[in-house]
């Protein structure tokens, strides 16, 4: 169980702060069951109530600052998700987003970026699927890195680029 005030990744909602841990006074909800009250960090306006023992949605701690730095350093070694079949690739993208695994988000970003560049070289536009999942993966990754590295989300891309250039 996580503590009040901690940041977690909650499924496809993304990074949330645990606002409270309580037994809500809601009809039909057992008084013995504890719930997290989550405040999404980058999707304002909604609070989420979810059972502490929820097994349907991935709930994990946000990576530490050290883990975030190591992940960024590992980006060049993370393989793309090469899949020729568009439907199978979209399914793999969807599974990768739902996994809540930052390495899989990086795989989507790298794959989508390289496919966009290949298509551009052929005089074509990027596919809608590649663009949609690229944005989703980037949003999830940058949100988590933002919290882990204690920096504004808007600065994460530049941080990654600078760190990778420095390693070359």
PDB file of C-alpha atoms in Angstrom:
ATOM      1  CA  UNK A   1       0.000   0.000   0.000  1.00  0.00           C
ATOM      2  CA  UNK A   2       1.237   3.476  -0.865  1.00  0.00           C
ATOM      3  CA  UNK A   3       1.236   6.424   1.503  1.00  0.00           C
ATOM      4  CA  UNK A   4      -0.726   9.652   1.354  1.00  0.00           C
ATOM      5  CA  UNK A   5       1.206  12.314  -0.556  1.00  0.00           C
ATOM      6  CA  UNK A   6       3.110   9.821  -2.769  1.00  0.00           C
ATOM      7  CA  UNK A   7       3.062   9.938  -6.540  1.00  0.00           C
ATOM      8  CA  UNK A   8       1.949   6.849  -8.408  1.00  0.00           C
ATOM      9  CA  UNK A   9       1.224   5.815 -11.971  1.00  0.00           C
ATOM     10  CA  UNK A  10      -2.426   4.830 -12.200  1.00  0.00           C
ATOM     11  CA  UNK A  11      -3.158   2.928 -15.413  1.00  0.00           C
ATOM     12  CA  UNK A  12      -3.658   5.027 -18.507  1.00  0.00           C
ATOM     13  CA  UNK A  13      -4.639   8.024 -16.370  1.00  0.00           C
ATOM     14  CA  UNK A  14      -0.944   8.503 -15.663  1.00  0.00           C
ATOM     15  CA  UNK A  15       0.763  10.175 -12.736  1.00  0.00           C
ATOM     16  CA  UNK A  16      -1.443  10.895  -9.735  1.00  0.00           C
ATOM     17  CA  UNK A  17      -0.826  12.114  -6.221  1.00  0.00           C
ATOM     18  CA  UNK A  18      -2.442  10.150  -3.417  1.00  0.00           C
ATOM     19  CA  UNK A  19      -4.603  12.778  -1.781  1.00  0.00           C
ATOM     20  CA  UNK A  20      -6.057  10.462   0.841  1.00  0.00           C
ATOM     21  CA  UNK A  21      -6.593   6.843   1.845  1.00  0.00           C
ATOM     22  CA  UNK A  22     -10.060   6.340   3.230  1.00  0.00           C
ATOM     23  CA  UNK A  23     -13.219   4.277   3.422  1.00  0.00           C
ATOM     24  CA  UNK A  24     -15.624   6.506   1.491  1.00  0.00           C
ATOM     25  CA  UNK A  25     -19.142   6.957   2.770  1.00  0.00           C
ATOM     26  CA  UNK A  26     -20.747   5.746  -0.445  1.00  0.00           C
ATOM     27  CA  UNK A  27     -23.820   3.547  -0.646  1.00  0.00           C
ATOM     28  CA  UNK A  28     -22.888   0.008  -1.662  1.00  0.00           C
ATOM     29  CA  UNK A  29     -19.217   0.372  -0.694  1.00  0.00           C
ATOM     30  CA  UNK A  30     -18.029  -1.717   2.240  1.00  0.00           C
ATOM     31  CA  UNK A  31     -16.861   0.355   5.190  1.00  0.00           C
ATOM     32  CA  UNK A  32     -13.982  -2.099   5.634  1.00  0.00           C
ATOM     33  CA  UNK A  33     -12.523  -1.481   2.175  1.00  0.00           C
ATOM     34  CA  UNK A  34      -9.864   1.203   1.818  1.00  0.00           C
ATOM     35  CA  UNK A  35      -9.713   3.457  -1.218  1.00  0.00           C
ATOM     36  CA  UNK A  36      -7.080   5.770  -2.635  1.00  0.00           C
ATOM     37  CA  UNK A  37      -8.296   9.256  -3.447  1.00  0.00           C
ATOM     38  CA  UNK A  38      -6.137  10.194  -6.415  1.00  0.00           C
ATOM     39  CA  UNK A  39      -5.518  13.590  -7.897  1.00  0.00           C
ATOM     40  CA  UNK A  40      -4.226  13.305 -11.503  1.00  0.00           C
ATOM     41  CA  UNK A  41      -1.199  15.587 -11.857  1.00  0.00           C
ATOM     42  CA  UNK A  42      -1.568  16.527 -15.502  1.00  0.00           C
ATOM     43  CA  UNK A  43      -5.302  16.008 -16.084  1.00  0.00           C
ATOM     44  CA  UNK A  44      -6.989  18.555 -13.894  1.00  0.00           C
ATOM     45  CA  UNK A  45     -10.556  18.503 -12.688  1.00  0.00           C
ATOM     46  CA  UNK A  46     -11.115  14.888 -11.696  1.00  0.00           C
ATOM     47  CA  UNK A  47     -10.460  12.995  -8.515  1.00  0.00           C
ATOM     48  CA  UNK A  48     -10.321   9.242  -8.720  1.00  0.00           C
ATOM     49  CA  UNK A  49     -11.505   6.810  -6.060  1.00  0.00           C
ATOM     50  CA  UNK A  50      -9.988   3.374  -6.474  1.00  0.00           C
ATOM     51  CA  UNK A  51      -9.691   0.421  -4.097  1.00  0.00           C
ATOM     52  CA  UNK A  52      -6.264   0.033  -2.527  1.00  0.00           C
ATOM     53  CA  UNK A  53      -6.394  -3.633  -3.577  1.00  0.00           C
ATOM     54  CA  UNK A  54      -7.461  -2.870  -7.170  1.00  0.00           C
ATOM     55  CA  UNK A  55      -6.118  -5.627  -9.420  1.00  0.00           C
ATOM     56  CA  UNK A  56      -7.756  -4.469 -12.657  1.00  0.00           C
ATOM     57  CA  UNK A  57      -5.621  -1.348 -13.135  1.00  0.00           C
ATOM     58  CA  UNK A  58      -1.845  -1.095 -12.964  1.00  0.00           C
ATOM     59  CA  UNK A  59      -0.855   0.945  -9.924  1.00  0.00           C
ATOM     60  CA  UNK A  60       2.848   1.451  -9.313  1.00  0.00           C
ATOM     61  CA  UNK A  61       5.182   3.961  -7.707  1.00  0.00           C
ATOM     62  CA  UNK A  62       6.618   6.706  -9.891  1.00  0.00           C
ATOM     63  CA  UNK A  63      10.255   5.924 -10.656  1.00  0.00           C
ATOM     64  CA  UNK A  64      12.924   7.496  -8.474  1.00  0.00           C
ATOM     65  CA  UNK A  65      15.236  10.240  -9.701  1.00  0.00           C
ATOM     66  CA  UNK A  66      18.037   7.691 -10.080  1.00  0.00           C
ATOM     67  CA  UNK A  67      15.807   5.278 -12.024  1.00  0.00           C
ATOM     68  CA  UNK A  68      14.707   8.144 -14.274  1.00  0.00           C
ATOM     69  CA  UNK A  69      18.312   9.127 -15.039  1.00  0.00           C
ATOM     70  CA  UNK A  70      19.247   5.517 -15.783  1.00  0.00           C
ATOM     71  CA  UNK A  71      16.207   5.144 -18.055  1.00  0.00           C
ATOM     72  CA  UNK A  72      17.104   8.267 -20.039  1.00  0.00           C
ATOM     73  CA  UNK A  73      20.697   7.025 -20.397  1.00  0.00           C
ATOM     74  CA  UNK A  74      19.369   3.678 -21.665  1.00  0.00           C
ATOM     75  CA  UNK A  75      17.187   5.179 -24.423  1.00  0.00           C
ATOM     76  CA  UNK A  76      19.710   4.453 -27.221  1.00  0.00           C
ATOM     77  CA  UNK A  77      19.761   0.757 -26.270  1.00  0.00           C
ATOM     78  CA  UNK A  78      15.977   0.293 -26.141  1.00  0.00           C
ATOM     79  CA  UNK A  79      14.740  -1.555 -29.231  1.00  0.00           C
ATOM     80  CA  UNK A  80      11.915  -0.324 -31.442  1.00  0.00           C
ATOM     81  CA  UNK A  81       8.667  -2.285 -31.914  1.00  0.00           C
ATOM     82  CA  UNK A  82       9.097  -3.277 -35.546  1.00  0.00           C
ATOM     83  CA  UNK A  83       5.955  -4.876 -36.846  1.00  0.00           C
ATOM     84  CA  UNK A  84       5.008  -4.778 -40.544  1.00  0.00           C
ATOM     85  CA  UNK A  85       1.335  -5.500 -40.051  1.00  0.00           C
ATOM     86  CA  UNK A  86      -0.460  -2.238 -39.183  1.00  0.00           C
ATOM     87  CA  UNK A  87      -3.169  -3.903 -37.099  1.00  0.00           C
ATOM     88  CA  UNK A  88      -0.686  -5.972 -35.101  1.00  0.00           C
ATOM     89  CA  UNK A  89       1.509  -2.888 -34.557  1.00  0.00           C
ATOM     90  CA  UNK A  90      -1.482  -0.906 -33.286  1.00  0.00           C
ATOM     91  CA  UNK A  91      -2.324  -3.767 -30.907  1.00  0.00           C
ATOM     92  CA  UNK A  92       1.274  -3.802 -29.626  1.00  0.00           C
ATOM     93  CA  UNK A  93       1.155  -0.015 -29.167  1.00  0.00           C
ATOM     94  CA  UNK A  94      -2.078  -0.328 -27.191  1.00  0.00           C
ATOM     95  CA  UNK A  95      -0.627  -3.078 -24.987  1.00  0.00           C
ATOM     96  CA  UNK A  96       2.520  -1.014 -24.404  1.00  0.00           C
ATOM     97  CA  UNK A  97       0.498   2.014 -23.272  1.00  0.00           C
ATOM     98  CA  UNK A  98      -1.587  -0.141 -20.922  1.00  0.00           C
ATOM     99  CA  UNK A  99       1.517  -1.827 -19.486  1.00  0.00           C
ATOM    100  CA  UNK A 100       2.522   1.419 -17.748  1.00  0.00           C
ATOM    101  CA  UNK A 101       6.119   0.450 -18.488  1.00  0.00           C
ATOM    102  CA  UNK A 102       8.323   3.445 -19.412  1.00  0.00           C
ATOM    103  CA  UNK A 103      10.630   1.279 -21.550  1.00  0.00           C
ATOM    104  CA  UNK A 104       7.648   0.228 -23.655  1.00  0.00           C
ATOM    105  CA  UNK A 105       6.591   3.887 -23.996  1.00  0.00           C
ATOM    106  CA  UNK A 106      10.091   4.630 -25.303  1.00  0.00           C
ATOM    107  CA  UNK A 107       9.722   1.775 -27.795  1.00  0.00           C
ATOM    108  CA  UNK A 108       6.548   3.394 -29.131  1.00  0.00           C
ATOM    109  CA  UNK A 109       8.191   6.821 -29.346  1.00  0.00           C
ATOM    110  CA  UNK A 110      11.228   5.478 -31.188  1.00  0.00           C
ATOM    111  CA  UNK A 111       9.164   3.320 -33.554  1.00  0.00           C
ATOM    112  CA  UNK A 112       6.677   6.080 -34.381  1.00  0.00           C
ATOM    113  CA  UNK A 113       9.427   8.637 -34.895  1.00  0.00           C
ATOM    114  CA  UNK A 114      11.417   6.386 -37.245  1.00  0.00           C
ATOM    115  CA  UNK A 115       8.269   5.419 -39.196  1.00  0.00           C
ATOM    116  CA  UNK A 116       7.337   9.102 -39.546  1.00  0.00           C
ATOM    117  CA  UNK A 117      10.830   9.896 -40.888  1.00  0.00           C
ATOM    118  CA  UNK A 118      10.671   6.968 -43.342  1.00  0.00           C
ATOM    119  CA  UNK A 119       7.253   8.048 -44.592  1.00  0.00           C
ATOM    120  CA  UNK A 120       8.376  11.665 -44.882  1.00  0.00           C
ATOM    121  CA  UNK A 121      11.314  10.520 -47.054  1.00  0.00           C
ATOM    122  CA  UNK A 122       8.767   8.771 -49.303  1.00  0.00           C
ATOM    123  CA  UNK A 123       6.665  11.945 -49.536  1.00  0.00           C
ATOM    124  CA  UNK A 124       3.971  10.546 -47.246  1.00  0.00           C
ATOM    125  CA  UNK A 125       2.486  11.751 -43.980  1.00  0.00           C
ATOM    126  CA  UNK A 126       2.759   9.876 -40.708  1.00  0.00           C
ATOM    127  CA  UNK A 127      -0.098   7.502 -40.006  1.00  0.00           C
ATOM    128  CA  UNK A 128      -2.818   8.532 -37.569  1.00  0.00           C
ATOM    129  CA  UNK A 129      -2.101   5.468 -35.424  1.00  0.00           C
ATOM    130  CA  UNK A 130       1.612   6.294 -35.155  1.00  0.00           C
ATOM    131  CA  UNK A 131       0.872   9.923 -34.282  1.00  0.00           C
ATOM    132  CA  UNK A 132      -1.789   9.069 -31.692  1.00  0.00           C
ATOM    133  CA  UNK A 133       0.349   6.525 -29.861  1.00  0.00           C
ATOM    134  CA  UNK A 134       3.478   8.660 -30.177  1.00  0.00           C
ATOM    135  CA  UNK A 135       1.674  11.492 -28.379  1.00  0.00           C
ATOM    136  CA  UNK A 136       0.216   9.157 -25.735  1.00  0.00           C
ATOM    137  CA  UNK A 137       3.564   7.495 -25.005  1.00  0.00           C
ATOM    138  CA  UNK A 138       5.373  10.830 -24.932  1.00  0.00           C
ATOM    139  CA  UNK A 139       2.737  12.284 -22.603  1.00  0.00           C
ATOM    140  CA  UNK A 140       2.994   9.364 -20.149  1.00  0.00           C
ATOM    141  CA  UNK A 141       6.798   9.255 -20.235  1.00  0.00           C
ATOM    142  CA  UNK A 142       7.298  13.002 -19.858  1.00  0.00           C
ATOM    143  CA  UNK A 143       4.749  13.203 -17.039  1.00  0.00           C
ATOM    144  CA  UNK A 144       6.521  10.541 -15.026  1.00  0.00           C
ATOM    145  CA  UNK A 145       9.994  11.907 -15.747  1.00  0.00           C
ATOM    146  CA  UNK A 146       8.761  15.363 -14.786  1.00  0.00           C
ATOM    147  CA  UNK A 147       7.782  14.165 -11.314  1.00  0.00           C
ATOM    148  CA  UNK A 148      10.831  11.907 -10.876  1.00  0.00           C
ATOM    149  CA  UNK A 149      13.323  14.551 -12.008  1.00  0.00           C
ATOM    150  CA  UNK A 150      11.472  17.423 -10.296  1.00  0.00           C
ATOM    151  CA  UNK A 151      11.201  19.560 -13.418  1.00  0.00           C
ATOM    152  CA  UNK A 152       8.355  21.041 -15.460  1.00  0.00           C
ATOM    153  CA  UNK A 153       6.928  18.598 -17.989  1.00  0.00           C
ATOM    154  CA  UNK A 154       7.649  21.080 -20.793  1.00  0.00           C
ATOM    155  CA  UNK A 155      11.399  20.828 -20.083  1.00  0.00           C
ATOM    156  CA  UNK A 156      11.678  17.041 -20.182  1.00  0.00           C
ATOM    157  CA  UNK A 157      12.220  16.701 -23.961  1.00  0.00           C
ATOM    158  CA  UNK A 158      15.105  19.203 -23.889  1.00  0.00           C
ATOM    159  CA  UNK A 159      16.567  17.476 -20.826  1.00  0.00           C
ATOM    160  CA  UNK A 160      16.517  14.108 -22.613  1.00  0.00           C
ATOM    161  CA  UNK A 161      18.092  15.529 -25.777  1.00  0.00           C
ATOM    162  CA  UNK A 162      20.821  17.347 -23.844  1.00  0.00           C
ATOM    163  CA  UNK A 163      21.611  14.295 -21.715  1.00  0.00           C
ATOM    164  CA  UNK A 164      21.819  11.982 -24.750  1.00  0.00           C
ATOM    165  CA  UNK A 165      23.988  14.443 -26.702  1.00  0.00           C
ATOM    166  CA  UNK A 166      26.324  14.694 -23.722  1.00  0.00           C
ATOM    167  CA  UNK A 167      26.694  10.868 -23.711  1.00  0.00           C
ATOM    168  CA  UNK A 168      27.756  10.720 -27.374  1.00  0.00           C
TER     169      UNK A 168
END
